[in-house]
Short mmCIF file of C-alpha atoms in Angstrom, two decimals:
data_model
loop_
_atom_site.label_atom_id
_atom_site.label_comp_id
_atom_site.label_asym_id
_atom_site.label_seq_id
_atom_site.Cartn_x
_atom_site.Cartn_y
_atom_site.Cartn_z
CA MET A 1 30.99 43.96 28.27
CA GLY A 2 30.24 40.19 28.11
CA ASP A 3 27.79 38.23 26.40
CA TYR A 4 24.72 38.00 29.15
CA THR A 5 21.03 38.28 29.46
CA ALA A 6 18.89 40.75 31.03
CA HIS A 7 15.26 41.05 31.42
CA PRO A 8 13.79 44.22 29.72
CA THR A 9 12.74 45.60 33.12
CA ALA A 10 16.41 45.29 34.62
CA VAL A 11 18.44 48.61 35.14
CA ILE A 12 22.13 48.35 34.58
CA GLU A 13 23.66 51.66 34.86
CA ASP A 14 26.61 52.72 32.35
CA GLY A 15 29.81 51.50 33.54
CA ALA A 16 28.89 48.35 35.18
CA GLN A 17 31.13 45.18 34.30
CA ILE A 18 29.14 42.18 33.28
CA GLY A 19 30.85 39.00 32.65
CA PRO A 20 29.89 36.33 30.22
CA GLY A 21 26.83 34.24 31.06
CA VAL A 22 25.43 36.63 33.58
CA LYS A 23 21.70 36.46 34.14
CA ILE A 24 19.80 39.36 35.33
CA GLY A 25 16.20 39.03 36.08
CA PRO A 26 13.25 41.32 36.31
CA TYR A 27 13.32 44.66 38.11
CA CYS A 28 17.09 44.08 39.14
CA VAL A 29 18.99 47.19 39.48
CA VAL A 30 23.03 47.04 39.02
CA GLY A 31 24.87 50.28 39.82
CA PRO A 32 27.62 52.02 37.66
CA GLU A 33 30.65 50.78 39.81
CA VAL A 34 29.39 47.06 40.24
CA THR A 35 31.42 44.04 38.72
CA LEU A 36 29.46 40.55 37.96
CA ALA A 37 31.65 37.99 37.07
CA GLU A 38 30.92 35.16 34.86
CA GLY A 39 27.86 33.04 35.40
CA VAL A 40 26.45 35.26 38.29
CA GLU A 41 22.72 35.15 38.23
CA LEU A 42 20.53 37.63 39.76
CA LEU A 43 17.02 36.16 39.93
CA SER A 44 14.67 39.29 40.40
CA HIS A 45 14.24 42.29 42.23
CA VAL A 46 18.04 42.27 43.35
CA ALA A 47 19.69 45.60 43.99
CA VAL A 48 23.65 45.80 43.86
CA ALA A 49 25.30 49.27 44.23
CA GLY A 50 28.52 50.72 45.23
CA ARG A 51 31.98 49.58 44.65
CA THR A 52 30.90 45.84 44.62
CA SER A 53 32.18 42.94 42.96
CA ILE A 54 30.45 39.50 42.92
CA GLY A 55 32.26 36.23 42.33
CA PRO A 56 31.61 33.59 39.33
CA ARG A 57 28.39 31.66 39.50
CA THR A 58 27.20 33.14 42.86
CA ARG A 59 23.36 33.35 42.69
CA ILE A 60 21.67 36.10 44.44
CA PHE A 61 17.74 35.89 45.15
CA PRO A 62 14.99 38.49 45.31
CA PHE A 63 14.90 41.58 47.30
CA ALA A 64 18.69 41.18 48.48
CA SER A 65 20.30 44.50 49.07
CA ILE A 66 24.22 44.13 48.14
CA GLY A 67 26.66 46.97 48.57
CA HIS A 68 24.39 49.75 49.45
CA GLN A 69 25.54 52.45 52.08
CA PRO A 70 26.83 50.82 55.61
CA GLN A 71 24.51 51.33 58.27
CA ASP A 72 27.26 53.39 59.98
CA LEU A 73 26.38 57.23 61.27
CA LYS A 74 30.17 58.04 60.63
CA PHE A 75 30.10 56.95 56.95
CA ARG A 76 30.91 60.00 54.58
CA GLY A 77 30.64 58.28 51.31
CA GLU A 78 34.17 57.20 51.35
CA ALA A 79 35.52 54.97 48.33
CA SER A 80 35.04 51.61 50.22
CA THR A 81 34.29 48.25 48.78
CA LEU A 82 32.51 44.98 49.07
CA SER A 83 33.97 41.62 47.59
CA VAL A 84 31.83 38.55 47.36
CA GLY A 85 33.57 35.42 46.23
CA ALA A 86 32.62 32.55 43.83
CA ASP A 87 29.71 30.08 44.24
CA CYS A 88 28.00 31.72 47.00
CA MET A 89 24.22 31.57 47.66
CA ILE A 90 22.51 34.89 48.89
CA ARG A 91 18.97 34.16 49.79
CA GLU A 92 15.89 36.62 49.76
CA GLY A 93 16.23 39.88 51.67
CA VAL A 94 20.04 39.36 52.47
CA THR A 95 22.02 42.63 53.06
CA LEU A 96 25.92 42.86 52.73
CA ASN A 97 27.40 46.14 53.45
CA PRO A 98 30.76 47.46 52.13
CA GLY A 99 33.62 48.84 54.39
CA THR A 100 34.15 52.21 55.86
CA GLU A 101 36.94 54.36 56.71
CA GLY A 102 37.23 53.27 60.36
CA GLY A 103 37.63 49.57 59.27
CA GLY A 104 40.09 49.59 56.10
CA TYR A 105 37.48 50.49 53.59
CA ALA A 106 36.64 46.71 52.58
CA THR A 107 34.09 44.20 53.57
CA THR A 108 35.08 40.89 52.15
CA ILE A 109 33.33 37.40 51.65
CA GLY A 110 35.03 34.13 50.57
CA ASP A 111 33.83 31.38 48.32
CA ARG A 112 31.04 28.91 48.54
CA CYS A 113 29.29 30.73 51.31
CA ALA A 114 25.51 30.49 52.03
CA PHE A 115 23.66 33.55 53.44
CA LEU A 116 20.16 32.30 53.92
CA ALA A 117 16.87 34.65 54.07
CA ASN A 118 17.39 38.13 55.82
CA SER A 119 20.80 37.49 57.12
CA HIS A 120 23.08 40.55 57.57
CA VAL A 121 26.97 41.14 57.05
CA GLY A 122 27.48 44.53 58.48
CA HIS A 123 30.33 47.08 57.21
CA ASP A 124 34.14 46.18 57.23
CA CYS A 125 33.57 42.28 58.16
CA HIS A 126 35.78 39.56 56.92
CA VAL A 127 33.92 36.20 56.15
CA GLY A 128 36.23 33.25 55.02
CA ASN A 129 35.26 30.20 52.60
CA ASN A 130 32.39 27.68 52.96
CA VAL A 131 30.72 29.55 55.80
CA VAL A 132 26.77 29.22 56.46
CA PHE A 133 24.64 32.08 57.89
CA SER A 134 21.23 30.76 58.66
CA ASN A 135 17.94 32.80 58.49
CA ASN A 136 17.83 36.21 60.39
CA VAL A 137 21.70 35.85 61.38
CA MET A 138 22.92 39.32 62.19
CA LEU A 139 26.73 40.17 62.13
CA ALA A 140 27.80 43.59 63.34
CA GLY A 141 30.44 45.64 61.77
CA HIS A 142 34.11 44.95 61.98
CA CYS A 143 33.33 41.25 62.76
CA THR A 144 35.75 38.23 61.31
CA VAL A 145 34.26 34.67 60.45
CA GLY A 146 36.77 31.88 59.78
CA ASP A 147 36.24 29.14 56.90
CA PHE A 148 33.77 26.43 57.60
CA ALA A 149 31.65 28.40 60.48
CA ILE A 150 28.11 27.93 60.96
CA LEU A 151 25.78 30.42 62.57
CA GLY A 152 22.39 29.30 63.38
CA GLY A 153 19.16 31.16 62.66
CA GLY A 154 18.54 34.16 64.43
CA ALA A 155 22.09 34.46 66.09
CA ALA A 156 23.68 37.73 66.49
CA VAL A 157 27.26 38.82 66.90
CA ILE A 158 28.45 42.04 68.40
CA GLN A 159 30.83 44.34 66.46
CA PHE A 160 34.60 43.59 66.66
CA ALA A 161 34.04 39.97 67.51
CA ARG A 162 35.86 37.02 66.01
CA VAL A 163 34.28 33.57 65.09
CA GLY A 164 36.81 30.83 64.58
CA ALA A 165 37.16 28.56 61.80
CA HIS A 166 34.91 25.39 61.96
CA SER A 167 33.05 26.63 64.87
CA PHE A 168 29.14 26.57 65.39
CA LEU A 169 27.10 29.22 66.89
CA GLY A 170 23.61 28.22 68.16
CA GLY A 171 20.53 29.42 66.64
CA MET A 172 19.19 32.60 68.68
CA SER A 173 22.54 33.06 70.43
CA GLY A 174 23.96 36.49 71.26
CA LEU A 175 27.83 36.33 70.99
CA GLU A 176 29.58 39.33 72.74
CA ASN A 177 33.11 37.43 72.83
CA ASP A 178 35.24 35.67 70.41
CA LEU A 179 34.44 32.10 69.76
CA ILE A 180 37.55 29.78 69.51
CA PRO A 181 38.17 27.51 66.19
CA TYR A 182 36.19 24.45 66.37
CA GLY A 183 34.02 25.54 69.34
CA MET A 184 30.53 25.50 69.80
CA ALA A 185 28.70 28.37 71.72
CA LEU A 186 24.97 28.55 72.93
CA GLY A 187 22.76 30.79 74.81
CA ASN A 188 21.85 34.35 75.43
CA ARG A 189 24.77 35.57 76.21
CA ALA A 190 26.68 32.85 74.59
CA TYR A 191 28.84 30.58 76.35
CA LEU A 192 31.50 28.12 75.17
CA SER A 193 29.57 24.82 75.32
CA GLY A 194 32.24 22.40 73.85
CA LEU A 195 33.43 21.66 70.69
CA ASN A 196 31.79 21.27 67.24
CA ILE A 197 32.01 17.59 67.13
CA VAL A 198 29.12 16.99 64.44
CA GLY A 199 30.71 19.59 62.04
CA LEU A 200 34.26 18.17 62.40
CA GLN A 201 33.01 14.63 61.99
CA ARG A 202 31.32 15.62 58.87
CA ARG A 203 34.32 17.16 57.20
CA GLY A 204 36.32 14.23 57.65
CA PHE A 205 38.40 15.21 60.71
CA SER A 206 40.23 12.03 62.12
CA ARG A 207 39.27 10.27 65.66
CA GLU A 208 42.70 11.24 66.50
CA ASP A 209 42.52 15.06 65.48
CA ILE A 210 39.22 14.84 67.50
CA HIS A 211 40.67 13.19 70.65
CA ASN A 212 43.66 15.75 70.55
CA LEU A 213 41.03 18.67 70.60
CA ARG A 214 39.10 17.32 73.32
CA ARG A 215 42.04 16.98 75.45
CA ALA A 216 43.52 20.61 74.64
CA TYR A 217 39.91 21.92 75.29
CA ARG A 218 39.75 20.40 78.79
CA ALA A 219 43.25 21.66 79.49
CA LEU A 220 42.72 25.16 78.21
CA PHE A 221 39.33 25.77 80.13
CA ALA A 222 40.53 23.59 83.29
CA ALA A 223 40.02 25.35 86.67
CA GLU A 224 43.76 25.60 87.53
CA GLY A 225 45.84 28.80 86.76
CA THR A 226 45.16 31.57 84.29
CA LEU A 227 44.12 31.19 80.89
CA SER A 228 47.40 32.45 79.77
CA GLU A 229 49.04 29.70 81.66
CA ARG A 230 46.95 27.12 80.51
CA THR A 231 47.53 28.51 76.74
CA ASP A 232 51.15 27.99 77.28
CA ASP A 233 51.12 24.56 78.65
CA VAL A 234 48.62 23.32 75.77
CA ALA A 235 50.99 24.79 73.52
CA LYS A 236 53.90 23.00 74.65
CA GLU A 237 51.84 19.52 75.05
CA PHE A 238 50.50 19.77 71.53
CA ALA A 239 53.21 21.24 69.77
CA GLY A 240 53.08 20.07 66.15
CA GLN A 241 49.42 19.25 66.14
CA PRO A 242 47.99 21.94 63.54
CA ILE A 243 44.37 21.96 64.87
CA VAL A 244 45.36 22.71 68.30
CA GLU A 245 47.88 25.12 67.28
CA GLU A 246 45.24 26.97 65.28
CA ILE A 247 43.31 27.60 68.62
CA ILE A 248 46.30 28.62 70.44
CA ALA A 249 47.10 31.24 67.71
CA PHE A 250 43.55 32.39 67.86
CA ILE A 251 43.75 32.81 71.69
CA ARG A 252 47.49 34.76 71.43
CA VAL A 253 46.44 37.05 68.62
CA GLY A 254 43.30 38.11 70.66
CA GLY A 255 41.04 40.81 69.69
CA LYS A 256 39.18 43.64 70.97
CA ARG A 257 36.59 41.39 72.70
CA SER A 258 37.27 38.68 75.44
CA LEU A 259 37.33 35.13 74.88
CA CYS A 260 33.88 33.05 75.05
CA THR A 261 34.38 30.85 77.82
CA PRO A 262 32.29 27.89 79.35
CA LYS A 263 29.94 28.89 82.12
CA ASP A 264 32.12 27.37 84.71
CA ALA A 265 35.57 28.60 83.47
CA THR A 266 37.60 30.49 85.75
CA GLY A 267 38.61 32.89 83.14
CA ALA A 268 42.27 34.77 82.46
#
């Protein structure tokens, strides 16, 4: 056990691993298989359960429920886990669920993520680094979210969907298909509405990179040919361009959902 501080009203069950510098506030409950790394702070009324590990310096705000039984009716108490990275901010009422047998037994969340009030990460999800969930975002089970993705307030993502790196999902959108890296999707049901240009500019992508992405985007979602044919053409034209190749790889790997496309796209 490390050198930590805990309010007298906090309940820390035997077996919990508490790192140095951890602060546990009033009325928090920490389960027997929980690991809190160095500098973690539970402000108050936080409940951390299950086989859950919280990375260094992550702060969790009141009434968050972290690592409790997933909302999957097939769950039978299997030894699944939840892993949260370093320097995350988990605001009021957030729920993060562990994995299940049907999804690889693990839910993982990267470093420097922000989960705003009442957002939810379902079982067997894999969230990258530097991801932002605005208030009331709902991520169903078995989803993946790439690095630097931003999900706007009230957005909902269907199970098994993929949200690409550096993408933006607009507030109140319902995403039922895969969103390409660097893409922007809006609406209910969400459609691909272009590239996340503002996000790219904020993160220091060059004018040349953005220009190449725009050209590749127009070619990928043109009216001529099938998506498969257009993907092959773009792969040849932009060989050696890493950010375009990232989109090509995302499309080719595929998933259980179709690709989110513009309203006027012809599809595959």
